[in-house]
Every structure is written in structure tokens, then in C-alpha cells.
Amino acid sequence: MTNHPDIEIYIKNCKLDEVIQWLSERLDKVKATGSKGMLHQFSASHQGHKFAISVHEKALGKAWISVWFQSSTTPWKVDLECAREASAVLNAQVRCIASGWQEGDDPDEWWQVEEGKEVKMQWVTD
């Protein structure tokens, strides 16, 4: 399984402080680097690899918070692995793209992870 170039998940009805706590417990040296409105920037590392994280509150309407790990050197190889962990730790519904954004992939095909169940679905986010 090839690592995705970055990881992005969407968490439903979760508070920013809960997401930050999860990140702080899971990663090394999580540090806030700036905020502007609902967009929060962090730096973090995992096994010596440093990367940026963007957390966007109310990314898709009022219910969703986006967490974007801007690296392929996160603890997860693909978005779905991260979504599984976030869903279990945060006890929340989490969605992620079904593929790694390769040419020909359906951009509206997503995984929905909740209570240990995974369902592939169509989610038009525009």
C-alpha cells in the first residue's frame, strides 16, 4: 500500500479542543503556529519527520471540521487509516476521500466511518 501524499479527514460535530488533544496525544511536538478566523495552523512531527497541519472549523457547513496533514510521513499510510483512528478516539463520524486523488478517481466517492463501521458513499461537497 502506497502512502498518500497527504492526509485529510472531516470530523462531524467535534470541538476544536478535542481534535487538538487527540493530535497532541498521537503526534510529537504539536505546536500552534497561527490562527485566522476558523483556520488554525500547527506544526508537528512523527518519528523525526516534521510537517504542517491545518485544522479548519466549519469547513463544510456548521457540522464539519477538516484536519489536513500536509505530509506523506504521518502515522497513517492512507486517509482511511486516519479516519478510523479519529472516529474511534473522538467517538465521531469521520469522512475521507475514497482514493488518493489519482487521475480518473471519482472525487465524490468517500468513506464514512462511524462506530467501527465503514461505508463507501457519494458526498458532493461543492
Coordinates of C-alpha atoms in Angstrom, one line a residue:
M1 CA 0.0 0.0 0.0
T2 CA 1.5 3.3 -1.1
N3 CA 1.3 6.3 1.2
H4 CA -1.0 9.1 0.2
P5 CA 0.9 12.4 -0.4
D6 CA -1.1 14.0 2.3
I7 CA -4.0 13.0 4.6
E8 CA -7.3 14.9 5.0
I9 CA -10.3 13.9 7.1
Y10 CA -13.6 15.6 8.0
I11 CA -14.9 15.1 11.5
K12 CA -18.6 15.7 12.3
N13 CA -19.8 17.6 15.4
C14 CA -16.4 17.7 17.1
K15 CA -14.9 20.6 19.1
L16 CA -11.5 22.1 18.2
D17 CA -10.1 21.4 21.6
E18 CA -10.9 17.7 21.3
V19 CA -9.1 17.5 17.9
I20 CA -6.1 19.3 19.4
Q21 CA -6.0 16.9 22.3
W22 CA -6.1 13.9 20.0
L23 CA -3.3 15.4 17.8
S24 CA -1.2 16.2 20.9
E25 CA -1.5 12.6 22.3
R26 CA -0.9 11.0 18.9
L27 CA 1.9 13.1 17.5
D28 CA 5.2 14.5 18.7
K29 CA 5.7 18.2 19.4
V30 CA 2.3 19.6 18.2
K31 CA 2.6 23.4 18.3
A32 CA 0.2 26.1 17.2
T33 CA 1.8 28.3 14.6
G34 CA -1.1 30.7 13.8
S35 CA -4.9 31.2 13.5
K36 CA -7.1 33.3 11.3
G37 CA -10.8 33.0 11.9
M38 CA -11.8 29.4 11.8
L39 CA -8.4 28.2 10.2
H40 CA -5.7 27.0 12.6
Q41 CA -2.2 26.1 11.7
F42 CA 0.0 23.7 13.6
S43 CA 3.4 22.1 13.2
A44 CA 4.0 18.6 14.4
S45 CA 6.4 15.6 14.0
H46 CA 6.2 11.9 13.8
Q47 CA 9.3 9.6 14.1
G48 CA 11.5 12.6 13.3
H49 CA 9.5 13.8 10.3
K50 CA 8.2 17.4 10.6
F51 CA 5.0 18.5 8.9
A52 CA 2.3 21.1 8.9
I53 CA -1.4 20.5 9.9
S54 CA -4.3 22.7 9.0
V55 CA -7.5 22.5 11.1
H56 CA -10.5 24.3 9.6
E57 CA -13.6 24.6 11.8
K58 CA -16.9 24.7 10.0
A59 CA -15.2 23.6 6.8
L60 CA -18.3 22.2 5.2
G61 CA -21.3 23.9 6.9
K62 CA -21.5 24.1 10.7
A63 CA -21.1 20.4 11.4
W64 CA -17.7 19.5 9.9
I65 CA -14.1 20.2 10.9
S66 CA -11.3 19.5 8.4
V67 CA -7.9 18.2 9.5
W68 CA -5.3 18.2 6.8
F69 CA -1.9 16.7 7.4
Q70 CA 0.4 18.2 4.8
S71 CA 2.8 15.2 4.5
S72 CA 3.2 11.6 3.5
T73 CA 5.1 10.9 6.7
T74 CA 2.2 10.8 9.1
P75 CA 1.4 7.7 11.3
W76 CA -1.1 6.7 8.6
K77 CA -0.4 5.5 5.1
V78 CA -3.8 6.5 3.7
D79 CA -6.7 8.7 4.7
L80 CA -8.9 5.8 5.7
E81 CA -6.5 4.7 8.4
C82 CA -6.5 8.1 9.9
A83 CA -10.3 8.3 9.7
R84 CA -10.6 5.0 11.5
E85 CA -8.5 6.2 14.4
A86 CA -10.1 9.6 14.6
S87 CA -13.5 8.1 14.7
A88 CA -12.6 5.7 17.4
V89 CA -10.7 8.2 19.6
L90 CA -13.2 11.1 19.1
N91 CA -16.3 8.9 19.1
A92 CA -17.5 10.8 16.0
Q93 CA -18.4 10.3 12.4
V94 CA -15.4 10.8 10.1
R95 CA -15.3 11.1 6.4
C96 CA -12.3 10.9 4.0
I97 CA -11.8 10.6 0.2
A98 CA -12.0 7.0 -1.0
S99 CA -8.8 7.2 -3.0
G100 CA -5.5 9.1 -3.2
W101 CA -6.7 11.6 -5.8
Q102 CA -5.4 9.8 -8.8
E103 CA -6.4 10.7 -12.4
G104 CA -9.8 9.1 -13.1
D105 CA -10.9 8.7 -9.5
D106 CA -14.4 9.8 -8.5
P107 CA -13.9 13.0 -6.4
D108 CA -17.4 12.4 -4.8
E109 CA -16.6 8.9 -3.6
W110 CA -15.9 9.0 0.2
W111 CA -15.6 6.7 3.1
Q112 CA -17.9 7.3 6.1
V113 CA -16.5 5.8 9.3
E114 CA -18.7 5.7 12.5
E115 CA -18.9 3.3 15.4
G116 CA -16.5 0.9 13.8
K117 CA -18.4 0.7 10.5
E118 CA -17.1 1.8 7.1
V119 CA -19.4 2.7 4.3
K120 CA -18.4 3.9 0.8
M121 CA -20.7 6.8 -0.2
Q122 CA -21.2 9.6 -2.6
W123 CA -20.6 13.0 -0.9
V124 CA -20.9 16.0 -3.2
T125 CA -19.0 18.8 -1.2
D126 CA -19.3 21.7 -3.7

